[in-house]
Coordinates of C-alpha atoms and ligand atoms in Angstrom, one line a residue:
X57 CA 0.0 0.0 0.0
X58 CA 1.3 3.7 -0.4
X59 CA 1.0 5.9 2.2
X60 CA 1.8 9.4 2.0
X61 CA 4.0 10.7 5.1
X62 CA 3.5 13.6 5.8
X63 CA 6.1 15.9 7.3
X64 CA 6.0 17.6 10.7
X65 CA 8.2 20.2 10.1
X66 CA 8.1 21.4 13.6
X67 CA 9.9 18.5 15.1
X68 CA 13.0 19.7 12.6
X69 CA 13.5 22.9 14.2
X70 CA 16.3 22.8 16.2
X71 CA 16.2 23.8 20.1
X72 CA 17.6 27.4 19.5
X73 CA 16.8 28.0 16.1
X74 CA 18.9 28.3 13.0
X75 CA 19.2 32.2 13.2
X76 CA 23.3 33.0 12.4
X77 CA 24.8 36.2 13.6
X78 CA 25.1 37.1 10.0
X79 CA 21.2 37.7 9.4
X80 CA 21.0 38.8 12.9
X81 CA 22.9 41.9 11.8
X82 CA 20.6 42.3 9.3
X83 CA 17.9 43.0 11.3
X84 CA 17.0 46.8 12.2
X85 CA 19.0 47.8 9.0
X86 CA 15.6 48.7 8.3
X87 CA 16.7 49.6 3.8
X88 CA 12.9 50.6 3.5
X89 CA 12.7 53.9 5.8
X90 CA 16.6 54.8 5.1
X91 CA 15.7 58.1 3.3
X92 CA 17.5 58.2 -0.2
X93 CA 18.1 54.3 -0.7
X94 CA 16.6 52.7 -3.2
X95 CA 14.3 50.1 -2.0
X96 CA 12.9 53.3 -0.1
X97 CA 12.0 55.6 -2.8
X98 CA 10.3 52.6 -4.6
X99 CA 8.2 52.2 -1.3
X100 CA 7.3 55.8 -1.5
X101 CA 6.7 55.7 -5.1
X102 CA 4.0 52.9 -4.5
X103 CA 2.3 55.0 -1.6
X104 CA 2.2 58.0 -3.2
X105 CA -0.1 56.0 -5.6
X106 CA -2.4 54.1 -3.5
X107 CA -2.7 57.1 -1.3
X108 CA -3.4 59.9 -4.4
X109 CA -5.0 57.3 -7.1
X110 CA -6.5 54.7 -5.2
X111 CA -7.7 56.0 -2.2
X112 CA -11.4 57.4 -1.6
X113 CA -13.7 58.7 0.9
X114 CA -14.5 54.9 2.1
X115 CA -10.9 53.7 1.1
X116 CA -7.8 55.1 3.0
X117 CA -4.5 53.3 2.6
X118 CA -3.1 53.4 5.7
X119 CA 0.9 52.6 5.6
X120 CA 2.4 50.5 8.3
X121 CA 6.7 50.2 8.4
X122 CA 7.8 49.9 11.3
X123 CA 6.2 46.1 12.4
X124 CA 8.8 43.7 13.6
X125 CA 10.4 40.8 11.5
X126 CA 10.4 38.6 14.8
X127 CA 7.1 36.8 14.6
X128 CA 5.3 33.9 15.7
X129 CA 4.8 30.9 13.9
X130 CA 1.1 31.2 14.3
X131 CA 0.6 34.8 12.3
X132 CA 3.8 33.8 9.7
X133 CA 2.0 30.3 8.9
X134 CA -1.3 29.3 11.2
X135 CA -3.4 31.9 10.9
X136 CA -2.8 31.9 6.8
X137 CA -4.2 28.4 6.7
X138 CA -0.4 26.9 5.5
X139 CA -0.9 23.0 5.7
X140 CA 1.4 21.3 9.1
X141 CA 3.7 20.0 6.0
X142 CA 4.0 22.9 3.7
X143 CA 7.5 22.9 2.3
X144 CA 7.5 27.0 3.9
X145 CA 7.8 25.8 7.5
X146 CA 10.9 23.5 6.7
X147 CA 13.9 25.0 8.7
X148 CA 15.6 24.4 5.3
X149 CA 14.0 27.3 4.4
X150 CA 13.1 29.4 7.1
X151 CA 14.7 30.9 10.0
X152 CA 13.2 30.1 13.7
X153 CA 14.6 31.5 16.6
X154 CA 12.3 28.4 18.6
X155 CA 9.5 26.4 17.9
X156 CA 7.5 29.3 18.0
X157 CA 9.4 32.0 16.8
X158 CA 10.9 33.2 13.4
X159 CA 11.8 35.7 11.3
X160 CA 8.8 36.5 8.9
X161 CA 8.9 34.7 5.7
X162 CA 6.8 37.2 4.1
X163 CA 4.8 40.6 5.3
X164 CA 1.5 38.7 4.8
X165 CA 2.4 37.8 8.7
X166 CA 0.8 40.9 9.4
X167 CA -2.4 40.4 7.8
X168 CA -4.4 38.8 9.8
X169 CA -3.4 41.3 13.1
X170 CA -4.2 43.8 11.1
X171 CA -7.9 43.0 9.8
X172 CA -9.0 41.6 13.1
X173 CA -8.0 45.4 14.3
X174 CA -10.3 46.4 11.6
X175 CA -7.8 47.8 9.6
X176 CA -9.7 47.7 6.0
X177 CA -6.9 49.2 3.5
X178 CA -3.2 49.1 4.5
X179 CA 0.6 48.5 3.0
X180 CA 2.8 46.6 5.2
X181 CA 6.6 47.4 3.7
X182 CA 9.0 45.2 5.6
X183 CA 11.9 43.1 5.6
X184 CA 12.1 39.3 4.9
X185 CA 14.1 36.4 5.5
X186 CA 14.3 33.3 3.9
X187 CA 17.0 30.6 3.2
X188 CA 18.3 30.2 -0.3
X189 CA 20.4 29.5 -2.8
X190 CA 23.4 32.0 -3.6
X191 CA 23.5 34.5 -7.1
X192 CA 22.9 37.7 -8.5
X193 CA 19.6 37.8 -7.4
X194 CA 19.6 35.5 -4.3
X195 CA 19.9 37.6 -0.9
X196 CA 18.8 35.5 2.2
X197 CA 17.0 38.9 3.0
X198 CA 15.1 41.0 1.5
X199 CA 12.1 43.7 1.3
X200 CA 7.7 43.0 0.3
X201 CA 4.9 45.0 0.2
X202 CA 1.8 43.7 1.6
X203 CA -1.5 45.6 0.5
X204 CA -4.8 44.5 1.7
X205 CA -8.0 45.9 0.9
X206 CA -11.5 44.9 2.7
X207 CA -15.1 45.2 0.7
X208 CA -18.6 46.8 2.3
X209 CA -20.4 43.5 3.7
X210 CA -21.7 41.3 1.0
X211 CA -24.9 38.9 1.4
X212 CA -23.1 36.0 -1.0
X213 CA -20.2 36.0 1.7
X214 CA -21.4 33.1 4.9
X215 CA -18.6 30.9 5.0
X216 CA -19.3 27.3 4.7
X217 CA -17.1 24.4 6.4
X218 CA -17.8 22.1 3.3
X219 CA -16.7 24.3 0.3
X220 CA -13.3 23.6 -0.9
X221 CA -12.7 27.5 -1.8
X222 CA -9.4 26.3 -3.3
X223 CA -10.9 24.5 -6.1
X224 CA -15.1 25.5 -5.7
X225 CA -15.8 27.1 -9.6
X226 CA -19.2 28.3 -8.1
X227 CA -17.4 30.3 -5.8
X228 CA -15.1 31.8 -7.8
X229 CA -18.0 32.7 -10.2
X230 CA -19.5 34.7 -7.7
X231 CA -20.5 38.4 -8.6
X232 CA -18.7 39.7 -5.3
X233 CA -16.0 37.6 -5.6
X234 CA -15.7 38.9 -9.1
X235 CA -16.0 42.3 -8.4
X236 CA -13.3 42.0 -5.8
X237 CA -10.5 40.3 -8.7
X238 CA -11.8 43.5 -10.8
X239 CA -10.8 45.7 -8.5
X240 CA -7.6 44.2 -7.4
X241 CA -6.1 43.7 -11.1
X242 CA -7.3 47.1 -12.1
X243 CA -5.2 48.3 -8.6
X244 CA -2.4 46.6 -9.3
X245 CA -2.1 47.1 -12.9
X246 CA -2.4 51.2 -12.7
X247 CA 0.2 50.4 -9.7
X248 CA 3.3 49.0 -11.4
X249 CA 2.5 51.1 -14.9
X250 CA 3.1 54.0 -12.5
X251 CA 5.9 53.0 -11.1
X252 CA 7.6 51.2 -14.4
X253 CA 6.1 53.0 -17.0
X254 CA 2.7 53.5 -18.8
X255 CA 3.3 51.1 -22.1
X256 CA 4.3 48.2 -19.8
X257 CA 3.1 44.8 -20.9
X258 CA 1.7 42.6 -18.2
X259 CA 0.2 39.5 -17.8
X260 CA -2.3 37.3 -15.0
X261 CA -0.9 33.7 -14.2
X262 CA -3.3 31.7 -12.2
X263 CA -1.1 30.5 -8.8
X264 CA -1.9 29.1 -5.2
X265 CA -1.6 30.4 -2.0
X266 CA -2.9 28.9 1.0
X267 CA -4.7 32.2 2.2
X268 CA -6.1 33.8 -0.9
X269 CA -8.1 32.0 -3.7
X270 CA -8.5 32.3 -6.3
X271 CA -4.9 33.6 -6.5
X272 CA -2.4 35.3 -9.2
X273 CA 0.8 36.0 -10.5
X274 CA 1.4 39.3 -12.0
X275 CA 3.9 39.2 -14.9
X276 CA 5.5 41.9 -16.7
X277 CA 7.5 42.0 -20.2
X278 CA 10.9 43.3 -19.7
X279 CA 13.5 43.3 -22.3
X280 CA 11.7 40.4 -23.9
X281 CA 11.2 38.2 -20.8
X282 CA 7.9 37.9 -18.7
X283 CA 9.4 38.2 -15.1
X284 CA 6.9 37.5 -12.0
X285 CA 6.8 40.8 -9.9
X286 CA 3.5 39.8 -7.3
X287 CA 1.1 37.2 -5.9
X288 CA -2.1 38.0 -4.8
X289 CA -5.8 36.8 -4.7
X290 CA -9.2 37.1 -2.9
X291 CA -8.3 36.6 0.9
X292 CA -9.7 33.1 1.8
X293 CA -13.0 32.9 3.5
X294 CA -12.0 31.5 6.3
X295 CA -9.4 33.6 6.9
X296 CA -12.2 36.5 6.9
X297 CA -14.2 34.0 9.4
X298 CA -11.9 33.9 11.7
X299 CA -11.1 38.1 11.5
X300 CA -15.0 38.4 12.1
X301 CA -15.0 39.9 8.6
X302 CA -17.4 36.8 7.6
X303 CA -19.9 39.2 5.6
X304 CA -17.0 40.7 3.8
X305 CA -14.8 39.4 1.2
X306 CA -11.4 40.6 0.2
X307 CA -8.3 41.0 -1.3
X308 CA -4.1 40.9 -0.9
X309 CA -0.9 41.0 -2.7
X310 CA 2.4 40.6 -2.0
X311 CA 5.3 42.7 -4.0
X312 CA 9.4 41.8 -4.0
X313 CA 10.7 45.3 -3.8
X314 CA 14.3 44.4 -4.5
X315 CA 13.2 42.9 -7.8
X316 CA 11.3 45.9 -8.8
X317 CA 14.2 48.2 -8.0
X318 CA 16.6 46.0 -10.3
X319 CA 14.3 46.4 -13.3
X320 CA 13.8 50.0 -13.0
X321 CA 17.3 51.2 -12.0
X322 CA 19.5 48.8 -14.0
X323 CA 20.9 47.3 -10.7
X324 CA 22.9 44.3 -11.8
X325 CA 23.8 42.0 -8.4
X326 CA 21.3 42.1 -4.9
X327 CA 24.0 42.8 -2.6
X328 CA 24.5 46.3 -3.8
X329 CA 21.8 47.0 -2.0
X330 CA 23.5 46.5 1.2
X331 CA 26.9 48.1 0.6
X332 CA 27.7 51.2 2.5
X333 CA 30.1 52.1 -1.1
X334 CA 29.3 56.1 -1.6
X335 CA 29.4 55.0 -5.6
X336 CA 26.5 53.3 -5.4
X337 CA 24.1 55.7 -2.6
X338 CA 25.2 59.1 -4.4
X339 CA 23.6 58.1 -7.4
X340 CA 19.8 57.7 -5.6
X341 CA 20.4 61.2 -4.0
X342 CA 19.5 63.2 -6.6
X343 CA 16.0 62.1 -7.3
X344 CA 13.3 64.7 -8.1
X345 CA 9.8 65.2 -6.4
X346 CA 7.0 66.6 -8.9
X347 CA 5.0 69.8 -8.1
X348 CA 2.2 67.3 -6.7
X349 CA 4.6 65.6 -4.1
X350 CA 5.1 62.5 -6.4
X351 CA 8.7 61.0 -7.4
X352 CA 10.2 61.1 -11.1
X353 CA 12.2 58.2 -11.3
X354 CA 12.8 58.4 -15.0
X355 CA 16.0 60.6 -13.8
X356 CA 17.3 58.0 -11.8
X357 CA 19.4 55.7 -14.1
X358 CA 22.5 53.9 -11.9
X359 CA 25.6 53.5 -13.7
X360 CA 27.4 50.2 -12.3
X361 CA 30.8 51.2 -11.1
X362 CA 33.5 49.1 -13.0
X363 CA 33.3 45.8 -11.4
X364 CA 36.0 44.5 -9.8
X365 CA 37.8 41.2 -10.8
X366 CA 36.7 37.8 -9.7
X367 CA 37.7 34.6 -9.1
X368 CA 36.5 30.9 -8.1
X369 CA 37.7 28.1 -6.3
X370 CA 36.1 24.7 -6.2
X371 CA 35.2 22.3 -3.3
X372 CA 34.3 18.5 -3.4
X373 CA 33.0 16.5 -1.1
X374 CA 31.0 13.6 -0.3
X375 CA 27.5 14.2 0.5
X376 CA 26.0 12.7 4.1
X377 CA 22.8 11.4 4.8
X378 CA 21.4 14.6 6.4
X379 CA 22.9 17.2 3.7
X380 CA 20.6 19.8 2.3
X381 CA 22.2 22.2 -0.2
X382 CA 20.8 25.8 1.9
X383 CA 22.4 24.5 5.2
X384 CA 25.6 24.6 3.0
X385 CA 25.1 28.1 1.3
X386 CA 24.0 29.6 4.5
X387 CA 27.4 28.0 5.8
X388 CA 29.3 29.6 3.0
X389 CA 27.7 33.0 3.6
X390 CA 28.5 33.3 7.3
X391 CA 32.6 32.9 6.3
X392 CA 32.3 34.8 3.4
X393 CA 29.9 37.5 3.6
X394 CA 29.3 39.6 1.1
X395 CA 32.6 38.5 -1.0
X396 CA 30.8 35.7 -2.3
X397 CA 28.7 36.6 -5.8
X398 CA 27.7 33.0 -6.5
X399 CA 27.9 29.3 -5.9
X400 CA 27.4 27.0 -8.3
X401 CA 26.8 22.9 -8.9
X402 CA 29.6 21.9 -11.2
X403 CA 29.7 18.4 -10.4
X404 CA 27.6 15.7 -9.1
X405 CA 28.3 12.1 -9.2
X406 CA 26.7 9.0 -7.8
X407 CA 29.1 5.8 -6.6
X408 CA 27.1 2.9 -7.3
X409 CA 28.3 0.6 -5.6
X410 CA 28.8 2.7 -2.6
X411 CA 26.2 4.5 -3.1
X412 CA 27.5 7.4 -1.8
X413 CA 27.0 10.4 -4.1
X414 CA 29.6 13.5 -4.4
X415 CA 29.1 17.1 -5.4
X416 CA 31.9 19.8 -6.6
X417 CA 30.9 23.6 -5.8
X418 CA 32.2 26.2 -7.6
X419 CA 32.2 29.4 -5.3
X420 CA 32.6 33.1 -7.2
X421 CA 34.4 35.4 -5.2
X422 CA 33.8 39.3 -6.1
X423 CA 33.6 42.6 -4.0
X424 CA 31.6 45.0 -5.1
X425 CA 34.0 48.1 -3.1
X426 CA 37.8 47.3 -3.9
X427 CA 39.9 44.3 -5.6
X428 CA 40.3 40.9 -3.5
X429 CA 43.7 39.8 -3.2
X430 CA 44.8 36.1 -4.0
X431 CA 46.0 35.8 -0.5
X432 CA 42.9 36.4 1.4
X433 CA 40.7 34.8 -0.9
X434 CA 43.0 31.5 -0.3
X435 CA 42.6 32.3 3.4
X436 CA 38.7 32.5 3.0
X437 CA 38.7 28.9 1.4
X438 CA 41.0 27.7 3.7
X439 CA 38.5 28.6 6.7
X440 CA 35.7 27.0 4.7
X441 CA 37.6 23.8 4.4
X442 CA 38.6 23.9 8.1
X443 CA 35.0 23.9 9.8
X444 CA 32.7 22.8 6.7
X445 CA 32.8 19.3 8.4
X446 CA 31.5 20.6 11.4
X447 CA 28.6 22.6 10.4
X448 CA 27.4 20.6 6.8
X449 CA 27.2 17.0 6.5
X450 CA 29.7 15.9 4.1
X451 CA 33.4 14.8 4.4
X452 CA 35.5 16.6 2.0
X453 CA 37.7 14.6 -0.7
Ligands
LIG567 N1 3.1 36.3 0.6 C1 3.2 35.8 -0.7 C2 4.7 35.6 -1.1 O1 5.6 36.0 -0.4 C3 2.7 36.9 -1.7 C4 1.2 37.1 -1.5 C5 0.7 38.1 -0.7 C6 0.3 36.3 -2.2 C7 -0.6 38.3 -0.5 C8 -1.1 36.5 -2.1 C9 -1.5 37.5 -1.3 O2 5.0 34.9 -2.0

């Protein structure tokens, strides 16, 4: 017989967490409310729209920044209906300071808080944290927008126990239900043209989320690729239920703000964004606030400072039972910081008879301030070669 076993994630979670110092520092850096950097003017950009274009007499955005990335488990996952074995909860990928304790996976945390507080049109800006892979685009932190917008009480709205809203077509038919995926495309749409730029081409991807359904995708065309900007959807009914918004319906997105800024100010590696390199902050400095208090961001156009040169080394090993690729990276970030631009699978082979399977990782060493020197990147490899045994399973070859 086959039967599926299903994960308890929570038992993973180790006694204190998987928090490093290295994120730790992260937190209170706070990019969104430093006045002048980038991920900040893009926040003001988007609330100086839903503030002056989609706010009303019965709809005032109301802009939260300041919320905490420490959460608990409950409002990051519970409360958003995630399944016990969602792939989200694995330590893997996500930081817990305890069983009950993280660091927000996403700003939809503060959703629920929010509407039970009756809170019925906000943007939550904040930062996120979440294990990963290491590139160009790859930064285990980094910032969302959360918008949420609640509808006047509707009589189609009672919650029902025995509706799958995930996959219920009469539901999703629903004239209010409708009505709220008009409004929320239409939003978002007049949104990113705003901030991007009025001919953008964009595109609706059906997607799942646990909490909202039905649920999107936004993509937009840029230089001939469709690139995924936001999720969102029509907040799920029982999420309302349990906010006592049962008469109401709903609806959220969720917007990567580091993406965005790399589109629209040519920003060619993520970890710019945390460098303290004059170079790179002078050239945000000058940007230009209209007569009507909005920002032109058509004169900000960053010129990449010559990059300096790089260089890789390679490391083999052979893999253990309990080896999972992000405990590795996050390994290789807390020696190398910022120095390391990417790590990559070069090689991968599997002894057959042994069974035992091998993998070679290529790790790109760049800074993005000065020129590394051969003798202190061999120093940096060397450290990496001396503890990797304790702190990944593997045994190096
Ligand atoms: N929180 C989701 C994410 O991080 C995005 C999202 C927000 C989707 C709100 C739907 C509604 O991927």
């Amino acid at each position: 017989s086959t039967s599926k076993v299903l994960t308890d994630y929570s038992k993973l979670i180790p006694k204190d967490g998987n928090v490093t110092s290295l994120i730790l520092d992260k937190v209170g850096k706070n990019l969104h409310s430093m006045e002048g950097h980038p991920i900040n003017i893009i926040k003001k950009k988007i609330q100086y729209h839903f503030k002056n274009n989609l706010s009303n007499e019965n709809t005032q955005f109301k802009f939260f920044d300041e919320f905490h990335p420490r959460v608990t488990v409950e409002k990051n996952f519970n409360d958003l209906l995630f399944p016990n074995d969602h792939i989200g909860r694995s330590p893997n990928d996500t930081y817990y300071f305890s069983q009950n304790e993280l660091l927000r996976t996403h700003t939809s945390a503060h959703q629920t808080d929010l509407m039970r507080s009756q809170e019925t049109a906000f943007l939550v800006t904040g930062d996120v944290y979440r294990r990963d892979t290491i590139d160009a685009v790859h930064y285990p932190v980094f910032h969302q927008m959360e918008g949420v917008k609640i509808f006047p009480q509707t009589p189609d709205s009672v919650f029902s126990k025995s509706i799958d809203y995930y996959t219920n077509q009469d539901y999703k038919d629903l004239d209010s239900v409708k009505l709220v995926e008009n409004d929320l495309k239409k939003s978002l749409e007049s949104m990113i043209k705003a901030v991007i730029g009025q001919d953008l081409q964009i595109r609706w991807i059906d997607a799942y989320f646990p909490f909202t359904s039905p649920s999107w995708e936004m993509e937009i065309l840029f230089q001939d690729q469709w690139l995924e900007v936001l999720g969102c959807g029509v907040v799920h009914p029982e999420i309302m239920k349990n906010c006592q918004l049962e008469k109401h319906r709903g609806w959220a997105f969720g917007l990567g703000l580091e993406r965005l800024a790399m589109i629209l100010f040519n920003i060619p590696d993520i970890r710019l964004f945390w460098t303290e390199d004059k170079r790179f902050h002078q050239q945000f400095q000058q940007v230009k606030y209209l007569p009507n208090g909005d920002i032109d961001l058509k004169q900000i156009k960053f010129q990449p400072f010559s990059k300096y040169p790089s260089c890789f080394k390679d490391i083999s090993f052979w893999l253990g039972k309990d080896f999972h690729e992000n405990t590795f990276m996050e390994f290789v970030r807390q020696i190398c910081g910022d120095l390391v631009e990417k790590v990559e699978l070069v090689d991968h082979f599997e002894n057959k008879k042994t069974s035992k399977s091998s993998s070679c990782y290529r790790i790109h060493y760049r800074s993005m301030e000065r020129s590394l020197t051969n003798q202190e990147i061999d120093l940096i490899q060397q450290t990496l070669r001396d503890q990797i045994e304790n702190k990944v399973d593997c045994k190096l070859r």
